[in-house]
Short mmCIF file of C-alpha atoms in Angstrom, two decimals:
data_model
loop_
_atom_site.label_atom_id
_atom_site.label_comp_id
_atom_site.label_asym_id
_atom_site.label_seq_id
_atom_site.Cartn_x
_atom_site.Cartn_y
_atom_site.Cartn_z
CA MET A 1 -13.44 18.02 11.79
CA THR A 2 -11.59 14.97 13.15
CA ILE A 3 -7.93 14.37 12.33
CA SER A 4 -8.80 11.31 10.26
CA LYS A 5 -11.43 13.18 8.20
CA ASN A 6 -8.98 15.99 7.53
CA TYR A 7 -6.44 13.49 6.24
CA SER A 8 -9.07 11.70 4.14
CA ASN A 9 -9.79 14.99 2.33
CA LEU A 10 -6.08 15.46 1.65
CA MET A 11 -5.55 11.87 0.52
CA ILE A 12 -8.38 11.90 -2.00
CA LYS A 13 -7.09 15.21 -3.40
CA TRP A 14 -3.54 13.89 -3.78
CA ALA A 15 -4.81 10.71 -5.44
CA LYS A 16 -6.97 12.61 -7.94
CA ASP A 17 -4.09 14.95 -8.76
CA LEU A 18 -1.82 12.00 -9.55
CA PHE A 19 -4.35 9.71 -11.23
CA PRO A 20 -3.72 10.89 -14.83
CA LEU A 21 0.05 10.20 -14.74
CA CYS A 22 1.35 7.20 -16.65
CA ARG A 23 3.52 5.52 -14.03
CA SER A 24 5.60 2.43 -14.74
CA LEU A 25 8.76 0.79 -13.39
CA THR A 26 10.66 3.77 -14.77
CA GLY A 27 9.96 7.03 -16.55
CA ASN A 28 8.66 10.53 -16.05
CA GLY A 29 5.29 9.48 -14.64
CA THR A 30 6.93 7.71 -11.72
CA LEU A 31 9.49 10.46 -11.17
CA SER A 32 6.76 13.13 -11.30
CA THR A 33 4.81 11.21 -8.65
CA LEU A 34 7.85 11.21 -6.36
CA LYS A 35 8.41 14.92 -6.97
CA TYR A 36 4.76 15.63 -6.12
CA PHE A 37 5.18 13.90 -2.76
CA LYS A 38 8.51 15.65 -2.24
CA LYS A 39 6.69 19.00 -2.43
CA ILE A 40 4.59 17.83 0.53
CA HIS A 41 7.52 16.33 2.45
CA LYS A 42 10.81 17.82 1.29
CA GLU A 43 12.72 15.17 3.27
CA ILE A 44 11.83 12.50 0.70
CA LYS A 45 15.08 11.38 -0.91
CA ILE A 46 14.92 10.19 -4.51
CA ILE A 47 17.32 7.27 -5.05
CA SER A 48 18.25 6.25 -8.60
CA PHE A 49 19.58 3.02 -10.10
CA LYS A 50 21.00 3.02 -13.63
CA SER A 51 19.65 0.66 -16.29
CA GLY A 52 21.72 -2.50 -16.46
CA THR A 53 22.70 -2.44 -12.79
CA LYS A 54 22.73 -5.93 -11.27
CA VAL A 55 20.59 -6.21 -8.13
CA PHE A 56 20.78 -9.73 -6.72
CA ASP A 57 19.50 -12.01 -9.52
CA TRP A 58 17.80 -9.15 -11.38
CA GLU A 59 18.86 -6.28 -13.60
CA ILE A 60 17.47 -2.75 -13.67
CA PRO A 61 15.49 -2.49 -16.95
CA LEU A 62 15.72 0.12 -19.65
CA GLN A 63 13.83 3.33 -19.02
CA TRP A 64 10.49 3.54 -20.82
CA GLU A 65 8.83 6.74 -21.98
CA ILE A 66 5.65 7.09 -24.00
CA LYS A 67 4.01 10.10 -25.64
CA ASP A 68 1.09 8.61 -27.56
CA SER A 69 -0.43 5.42 -28.95
CA PHE A 70 -3.52 4.29 -30.87
CA PHE A 71 -4.58 2.12 -33.77
CA GLU A 72 -6.50 3.58 -36.70
CA HIS A 73 -8.85 1.99 -39.23
CA ILE A 74 -7.38 2.92 -42.60
CA LYS A 75 -10.66 3.25 -44.50
CA THR A 76 -12.68 5.26 -41.97
CA LYS A 77 -9.76 6.99 -40.14
CA LYS A 78 -11.46 6.05 -36.87
CA ARG A 79 -9.03 5.72 -33.96
CA PHE A 80 -9.17 3.21 -31.15
CA ALA A 81 -7.25 2.60 -27.91
CA GLN A 82 -6.14 6.21 -27.64
CA PHE A 83 -3.48 6.58 -24.96
CA LYS A 84 -4.32 10.24 -24.43
CA LYS A 85 -7.85 9.28 -23.41
CA ASN A 86 -6.83 6.42 -21.09
CA ASN A 87 -3.27 5.32 -20.42
CA LEU A 88 -4.40 1.73 -19.80
CA HIS A 89 -4.94 1.41 -23.56
CA VAL A 90 -1.27 0.62 -24.19
CA VAL A 91 0.59 -2.43 -22.94
CA GLY A 92 3.15 -1.16 -20.46
CA TYR A 93 6.71 -1.12 -21.83
CA SER A 94 5.54 -1.49 -25.46
CA TYR A 95 8.35 -0.77 -27.89
CA PRO A 96 7.72 1.82 -30.67
CA VAL A 97 5.49 0.77 -33.57
CA ASN A 98 4.34 2.54 -36.74
CA LYS A 99 3.02 0.06 -39.29
CA ILE A 100 0.05 -0.97 -41.42
CA LEU A 101 -1.31 -4.44 -40.77
CA SER A 102 -4.43 -6.51 -41.28
CA LYS A 103 -7.13 -6.80 -38.66
CA GLU A 104 -6.18 -10.46 -38.18
CA LYS A 105 -2.58 -9.57 -37.35
CA LEU A 106 -3.59 -6.61 -35.21
CA LEU A 107 -5.85 -8.80 -33.07
CA LYS A 108 -2.78 -10.78 -31.96
CA HIS A 109 -1.62 -7.60 -30.20
CA ILE A 110 -4.96 -6.70 -28.59
CA TYR A 111 -5.81 -7.65 -25.00
CA THR A 112 -9.32 -7.78 -23.53
CA LEU A 113 -11.25 -9.31 -20.62
CA LYS A 114 -13.88 -11.72 -21.91
CA LYS A 115 -15.47 -12.10 -18.47
CA GLN A 116 -15.64 -8.32 -18.01
CA PRO A 117 -16.49 -7.23 -21.55
CA ASN A 118 -17.02 -3.54 -20.78
CA LEU A 119 -13.66 -2.97 -19.08
CA ILE A 120 -10.15 -2.17 -20.26
CA PRO A 121 -7.49 -4.48 -18.78
CA TYR A 122 -4.14 -3.35 -17.35
CA VAL A 123 -1.36 -5.31 -19.08
CA THR A 124 2.45 -4.99 -18.98
CA SER A 125 5.45 -6.69 -20.56
CA TYR A 126 8.43 -5.45 -18.58
CA TYR A 127 10.99 -8.14 -19.29
CA LYS A 128 10.04 -9.44 -22.74
CA LYS A 129 10.13 -7.24 -25.83
CA SER A 130 6.56 -6.76 -26.97
CA TRP A 131 3.88 -4.26 -27.95
CA GLY A 132 0.13 -4.15 -27.75
CA PHE A 133 -3.15 -2.41 -27.02
CA CYS A 134 -5.85 -2.93 -24.39
CA ILE A 135 -9.52 -2.35 -25.14
CA SER A 136 -12.85 -3.70 -23.93
CA GLU A 137 -14.03 -7.03 -25.30
CA ASN A 138 -17.20 -5.35 -26.57
CA GLN A 139 -15.17 -2.83 -28.55
CA LYS A 140 -12.98 -5.58 -29.97
CA ARG A 141 -16.05 -7.42 -31.28
CA LYS A 142 -17.20 -4.30 -33.12
CA LEU A 143 -13.91 -3.50 -34.87
CA PRO A 144 -14.57 -3.02 -38.61
CA LYS A 145 -12.93 -5.24 -41.21
CA GLY A 146 -9.92 -4.00 -43.14
CA ASP A 147 -6.40 -2.80 -42.53
CA TYR A 148 -5.19 -0.75 -39.56
CA LYS A 149 -2.33 1.52 -38.66
CA ALA A 150 -0.73 0.62 -35.32
CA PHE A 151 1.09 3.56 -33.75
CA ILE A 152 3.04 3.61 -30.49
CA ASN A 153 5.27 6.62 -29.91
CA SER A 154 7.49 5.24 -27.15
CA LYS A 155 11.17 4.72 -26.51
CA LEU A 156 13.31 2.38 -24.45
CA PHE A 157 16.79 3.52 -23.50
CA LYS A 158 19.50 3.30 -20.88
CA GLY A 159 18.17 5.55 -18.16
CA GLU A 160 17.32 4.97 -14.53
CA LEU A 161 14.84 3.60 -12.04
CA ASN A 162 13.77 5.95 -9.24
CA LEU A 163 12.38 5.25 -5.80
CA GLY A 164 11.64 7.37 -2.75
CA GLU A 165 12.87 7.08 0.83
CA LEU A 166 11.97 9.15 3.88
CA ILE A 167 13.39 8.46 7.33
CA ILE A 168 11.97 10.02 10.49
CA LYS A 169 14.66 9.48 13.11
CA GLY A 170 13.58 8.42 16.57
CA LYS A 171 15.15 8.30 20.01
CA ILE A 172 16.29 4.76 19.20
CA LYS A 173 17.53 3.16 16.00
CA LYS A 174 14.95 0.37 15.97
CA GLU A 175 12.67 0.94 12.99
CA ILE A 176 9.14 0.63 11.73
CA LEU A 177 9.19 0.10 7.95
CA ILE A 178 6.25 1.29 5.85
CA SER A 179 6.49 0.49 2.14
CA THR A 180 4.23 1.11 -0.84
CA TYR A 181 4.54 1.09 -4.64
CA ILE A 182 4.45 3.74 -7.36
CA CYS A 183 4.55 1.87 -10.68
CA HIS A 184 0.94 1.57 -11.87
CA PRO A 185 -0.71 4.08 -14.24
CA SER A 186 -4.32 5.26 -13.78
CA LEU A 187 -5.46 2.79 -11.13
CA ALA A 188 -6.91 4.30 -7.97
CA ASN A 189 -6.91 1.46 -5.42
CA ASP A 190 -4.10 -0.74 -6.70
CA GLU A 191 -1.70 2.18 -6.91
CA LEU A 192 -2.48 5.55 -5.43
CA SER A 193 -4.26 4.55 -2.22
CA GLY A 194 -1.07 3.14 -0.66
CA PRO A 195 1.22 6.08 -1.46
CA VAL A 196 -1.26 8.75 -0.32
CA LEU A 197 -1.85 6.89 2.95
CA SER A 198 1.92 6.74 3.49
CA VAL A 199 2.23 10.48 2.88
CA ALA A 200 -0.58 11.15 5.37
CA LEU A 201 1.08 8.92 7.97
CA ILE A 202 4.36 10.80 7.58
CA ASP A 203 2.53 14.02 8.37
CA TYR A 204 0.72 12.38 11.29
CA ILE A 205 3.95 11.14 12.89
CA LYS A 206 5.67 14.50 12.48
CA LYS A 207 2.81 16.40 14.10
CA LYS A 208 1.60 13.89 16.69
CA PHE A 209 4.94 12.67 18.05
CA LYS A 210 7.42 15.52 18.35
CA ASN A 211 9.85 13.22 20.13
CA ASN A 212 9.05 9.83 18.61
CA LYS A 213 10.66 6.77 20.15
CA TYR A 214 11.05 4.65 17.03
CA THR A 215 12.65 5.48 13.71
CA TYR A 216 10.25 5.32 10.74
CA ARG A 217 11.42 4.37 7.26
CA PHE A 218 8.96 5.09 4.44
CA LEU A 219 9.62 3.63 0.99
CA PHE A 220 7.92 4.44 -2.34
CA VAL A 221 9.18 1.85 -4.82
CA PRO A 222 8.38 0.43 -8.23
CA GLU A 223 6.95 -2.94 -7.23
CA THR A 224 9.29 -5.96 -7.10
CA ILE A 225 12.31 -4.53 -8.91
CA GLY A 226 12.27 -1.40 -6.73
CA SER A 227 12.25 -3.27 -3.43
CA ILE A 228 14.89 -5.69 -4.76
CA ALA A 229 17.09 -2.75 -5.79
CA TYR A 230 16.65 -1.05 -2.42
CA LEU A 231 17.40 -4.25 -0.52
CA SER A 232 20.57 -4.75 -2.57
CA LYS A 233 21.92 -1.60 -0.93
CA LYS A 234 20.21 -1.53 2.47
CA TYR A 235 19.25 -5.04 3.56
CA LYS A 236 21.94 -5.28 6.26
CA ILE A 237 20.77 -2.16 8.09
CA LEU A 238 17.14 -3.23 7.68
CA LYS A 239 17.85 -6.69 9.11
CA LYS A 240 19.60 -5.06 12.05
CA ASN A 241 17.00 -2.44 12.90
CA VAL A 242 13.50 -3.22 11.57
CA ILE A 243 11.23 -4.63 14.30
CA ALA A 244 8.01 -4.41 12.26
CA GLY A 245 7.12 -3.57 8.69
CA PHE A 246 3.96 -2.91 6.74
CA VAL A 247 3.27 -2.96 3.01
CA LEU A 248 0.31 -0.73 2.14
CA SER A 249 -1.64 -1.94 -0.89
CA CYS A 250 -5.22 -1.37 -2.08
CA VAL A 251 -6.25 0.58 1.02
CA GLY A 252 -8.87 2.91 -0.48
CA ASP A 253 -12.10 0.91 -0.88
CA GLU A 254 -14.89 0.27 1.62
CA LYS A 255 -15.38 -3.47 1.08
CA LYS A 256 -13.05 -5.38 3.41
CA PHE A 257 -10.20 -5.20 5.92
CA SER A 258 -7.44 -7.63 4.99
CA LEU A 259 -4.18 -8.94 6.44
CA VAL A 260 -1.59 -10.87 4.44
CA GLU A 261 0.70 -12.45 7.00
CA SER A 262 4.48 -12.49 7.00
CA ARG A 263 6.21 -15.64 5.73
CA LEU A 264 5.96 -17.46 9.07
CA GLY A 265 2.92 -15.56 10.34
CA ASP A 266 4.40 -15.02 13.80
CA LYS A 267 5.70 -11.44 13.67
CA ILE A 268 4.56 -8.42 15.65
CA SER A 269 3.47 -6.85 12.36
CA ASP A 270 0.98 -9.71 11.88
CA ILE A 271 -0.64 -9.29 15.27
CA ALA A 272 -0.53 -5.49 15.02
CA ILE A 273 -2.67 -5.48 11.88
CA LYS A 274 -4.90 -8.28 13.14
CA SER A 275 -5.63 -6.52 16.44
CA SER A 276 -6.61 -3.36 14.58
CA ILE A 277 -9.04 -5.02 12.15
CA PHE A 278 -10.13 -8.47 13.42
CA LYS A 279 -13.32 -7.12 15.02
CA LYS A 280 -14.49 -5.68 11.70
CA LYS A 281 -17.37 -7.71 10.30
CA ASN A 282 -15.64 -7.98 6.91
CA PHE A 283 -12.17 -8.92 8.23
CA LYS A 284 -10.20 -11.47 6.22
CA LYS A 285 -6.80 -13.00 6.97
CA TYR A 286 -4.56 -14.53 4.31
CA SER A 287 -1.45 -16.63 4.74
CA TYR A 288 1.84 -15.77 3.05
CA LEU A 289 0.87 -18.20 0.29
CA HIS A 290 -1.41 -15.40 -0.94
CA ARG A 291 1.45 -12.88 -1.14
CA GLY A 292 1.63 -10.54 -4.12
CA SER A 293 3.38 -7.25 -3.36
CA ASP A 294 6.79 -6.31 -1.99
CA GLU A 295 6.41 -8.53 1.07
CA ARG A 296 7.66 -11.20 -1.36
CA GLN A 297 11.10 -9.57 -1.20
CA TYR A 298 11.13 -8.27 2.39
CA CYS A 299 10.21 -11.71 3.79
CA PHE A 300 12.35 -13.82 1.44
CA PRO A 301 14.69 -16.31 3.18
CA GLY A 302 17.93 -14.56 4.06
CA ILE A 303 16.23 -11.17 4.23
CA ASP A 304 13.41 -12.30 6.55
CA LEU A 305 12.14 -8.92 7.68
CA PRO A 306 9.04 -8.93 9.94
CA VAL A 307 6.75 -7.48 7.26
CA SER A 308 3.02 -7.97 6.72
CA VAL A 309 0.54 -6.46 4.26
CA PHE A 310 -2.45 -4.31 5.10
CA CYS A 311 -5.16 -4.02 2.45
CA LYS A 312 -8.82 -3.20 2.38
CA SER A 313 -9.77 -5.58 -0.45
CA LYS A 314 -6.67 -7.67 -1.16
CA PHE A 315 -4.93 -7.30 -4.51
CA GLY A 316 -6.48 -9.72 -6.99
CA ASP A 317 -9.57 -10.28 -4.85
CA PHE A 318 -11.78 -7.43 -6.02
CA LYS A 319 -13.46 -7.43 -9.40
CA GLU A 320 -12.11 -4.02 -10.41
CA TYR A 321 -8.48 -5.13 -9.89
CA HIS A 322 -6.20 -4.36 -12.87
CA THR A 323 -9.04 -2.89 -14.92
CA SER A 324 -10.35 0.52 -15.88
CA ALA A 325 -12.99 0.10 -13.14
CA ASP A 326 -10.30 0.68 -10.49
CA SER A 327 -11.34 4.29 -10.18
CA PHE A 328 -12.71 6.78 -7.67
CA LYS A 329 -16.01 4.94 -7.78
CA ILE A 330 -14.40 2.41 -5.42
CA VAL A 331 -11.71 4.55 -3.76
CA THR A 332 -13.46 6.94 -1.39
CA LYS A 333 -12.75 9.35 1.43
CA LYS A 334 -14.37 6.92 3.84
CA GLY A 335 -12.25 4.02 2.62
CA LEU A 336 -9.04 6.00 2.96
CA GLU A 337 -10.09 7.35 6.36
CA GLU A 338 -10.73 3.84 7.68
CA SER A 339 -7.25 2.79 6.58
CA PHE A 340 -5.69 5.87 8.15
CA ILE A 341 -7.36 5.01 11.47
CA VAL A 342 -6.06 1.42 11.31
CA MET A 343 -2.46 2.46 10.66
CA SER A 344 -2.41 5.50 12.96
CA ASN A 345 -3.68 3.32 15.83
CA ILE A 346 -0.85 0.87 15.17
CA ILE A 347 1.70 3.70 15.16
CA LYS A 348 0.20 5.17 18.34
CA SER A 349 0.50 1.76 19.99
CA PHE A 350 4.18 1.48 19.12
CA GLU A 351 4.91 4.96 20.36
CA LYS A 352 2.93 5.01 23.60
CA PHE A 353 1.92 1.60 24.88
CA LEU A 354 3.79 -1.20 23.10
CA TYR A 355 4.62 -3.27 26.20
CA PRO A 356 2.63 -1.77 29.11
CA ARG A 357 3.55 -2.69 32.67
CA THR A 358 1.50 -2.43 35.86
CA LYS A 359 2.85 -0.31 38.75
CA TYR A 360 1.40 -2.47 41.54
CA LEU A 361 2.17 -5.98 42.80
CA THR A 362 -1.52 -6.76 43.37
CA GLU A 363 -4.75 -5.60 41.81
CA PRO A 364 -5.06 -1.82 42.21
CA MET A 365 -8.25 -0.46 43.72
CA LEU A 366 -10.07 0.74 40.62
CA SER A 367 -13.30 1.79 42.33
CA LYS A 368 -11.70 4.76 44.07
CA ARG A 369 -10.67 5.96 40.62
CA SER A 370 -14.20 5.44 39.23
CA LEU A 371 -12.90 2.66 36.97
CA TYR A 372 -14.87 -0.11 38.64
CA SER A 373 -18.39 -0.31 40.06
CA THR A 374 -18.71 -0.09 43.83
CA ILE A 375 -21.87 -2.19 43.64
CA SER A 376 -21.21 -5.91 43.36
CA LYS A 377 -23.88 -7.48 41.16
CA LYS A 378 -23.67 -10.49 38.89
CA ASP A 379 -25.00 -8.54 35.89
CA VAL A 380 -22.45 -5.71 36.15
CA LYS A 381 -19.85 -6.11 33.40
CA ASN A 382 -16.83 -3.96 34.18
CA GLU A 383 -13.91 -6.37 34.16
CA ASP A 384 -12.12 -4.88 31.15
CA TYR A 385 -9.77 -2.61 33.08
CA LEU A 386 -8.67 -5.45 35.34
CA ASN A 387 -8.37 -7.87 32.44
CA ILE A 388 -6.10 -5.40 30.68
CA ILE A 389 -3.99 -4.79 33.79
CA VAL A 390 -3.34 -8.49 34.44
CA TYR A 391 -1.60 -8.70 31.07
CA CYS A 392 0.38 -5.48 31.56
CA ASP A 393 3.51 -7.41 32.50
CA GLY A 394 5.97 -5.79 30.11
CA GLU A 395 5.99 -8.96 28.00
CA HIS A 396 2.57 -8.90 26.35
CA SER A 397 2.25 -6.27 23.62
CA ILE A 398 -0.84 -4.11 23.44
CA PHE A 399 -1.67 -6.02 20.24
CA GLN A 400 -1.58 -9.36 22.09
CA ILE A 401 -3.75 -7.94 24.86
CA ALA A 402 -6.38 -6.84 22.33
CA ILE A 403 -6.50 -10.32 20.78
CA LYS A 404 -6.51 -12.02 24.20
CA LEU A 405 -9.47 -9.95 25.38
CA ASN A 406 -11.24 -10.20 22.02
CA LYS A 407 -11.41 -6.42 21.81
CA SER A 408 -10.45 -4.05 19.01
CA LEU A 409 -7.15 -2.19 19.23
CA ASP A 410 -8.84 1.22 19.32
CA TYR A 411 -10.91 0.09 22.32
CA ILE A 412 -7.83 -1.18 24.17
CA LEU A 413 -5.95 2.03 23.34
CA GLU A 414 -8.70 4.07 24.94
CA LYS A 415 -8.71 1.95 28.11
CA ILE A 416 -4.93 1.79 28.42
CA ASN A 417 -4.70 5.55 28.00
CA LYS A 418 -7.09 5.94 30.95
CA LEU A 419 -5.02 3.55 33.04
CA LYS A 420 -1.93 5.57 32.22
CA ILE A 421 -3.67 8.84 33.17
CA HIS A 422 -4.45 7.27 36.56
CA LYS A 423 -0.79 6.18 36.82
CA LEU A 424 -1.71 2.52 37.09
CA ILE A 425 0.57 1.44 34.25
CA TYR A 426 3.70 2.73 32.61
#
């Protein structure tokens, strides 16, 4: 079994284990997710921020916990939107409710998707006091007339927001930042795919590079408020040390390979992702105007970290996004494995061949090393080794070389590794 297949088996297991938990910006579901990962990598540090703490222009919200929710038809006793059957049925951060009300009034607190009538939407109200239920449009249309009991057994209180940090120290202080989010409930792609890929990459770095050159900083944050809170404490050290950063989001499906560029689109993180996926037939590149995850904070003016986003299908651009269809029907072992290969190739490039340099002042004789044909014919195509070498000047990154030669990063990695074995580059 290949390394990537082994990790794909682990990732799908971790994701399925964590899928039932009701994660949010705060609460036991999010903390339990961090503790699960901490059992795999004990070095994960859980950092807490108390409710009410000012973080730049924001404030850490109250902690939200929920035990149960549903609404019940008084006459028939039939229950709908049962939280214990699907945690998407409750609007995230709903305050507690226990009241009888008419169907007309209840409908004002029910959310559906008219264009996707069979699906349950994912809805939250973090910063405005509210309550509500989410059901399919088809179910809403069939609700019987009469009064209903609305019941939400939740509480909001001064607690804390938790996030995870793991640092793998390198020979130098310059860092690669890898960030993902842990604040969505039972959504497979737009939640768990990113964290499980991060956990797999931690393991990969530990085992593959016993004496890694770069320092790696992994973050598991509640989206937006978590990265803002972390930056409020650590942005100076990040600005000083981070040379490239990657937000991992929606990396578990098999549909596309997507890059969301950094704010200016000129960072090494941009070209690193592009070189690893631009030869895929379903590659798609988005400008920063299509941002949507924590790159919004990492790239904000004044912070300006060199951070890009890697997705399979970009958030918001797949039909299952923020619905009950975001399940393991779209997140697969193959999808996760493909993402692992993309990111592990990028890490390998940083560690081994970031700025390769040729050892000779003229073209080396490749034929005596069986790297070039000894027969000169116009239909013999074996220029790749030489084309790679001419850009091994210590100034072009391996990512730039891949783009320049119109070859995939994994192909260039293979060729450069051979050149290094033959001591033609260093």
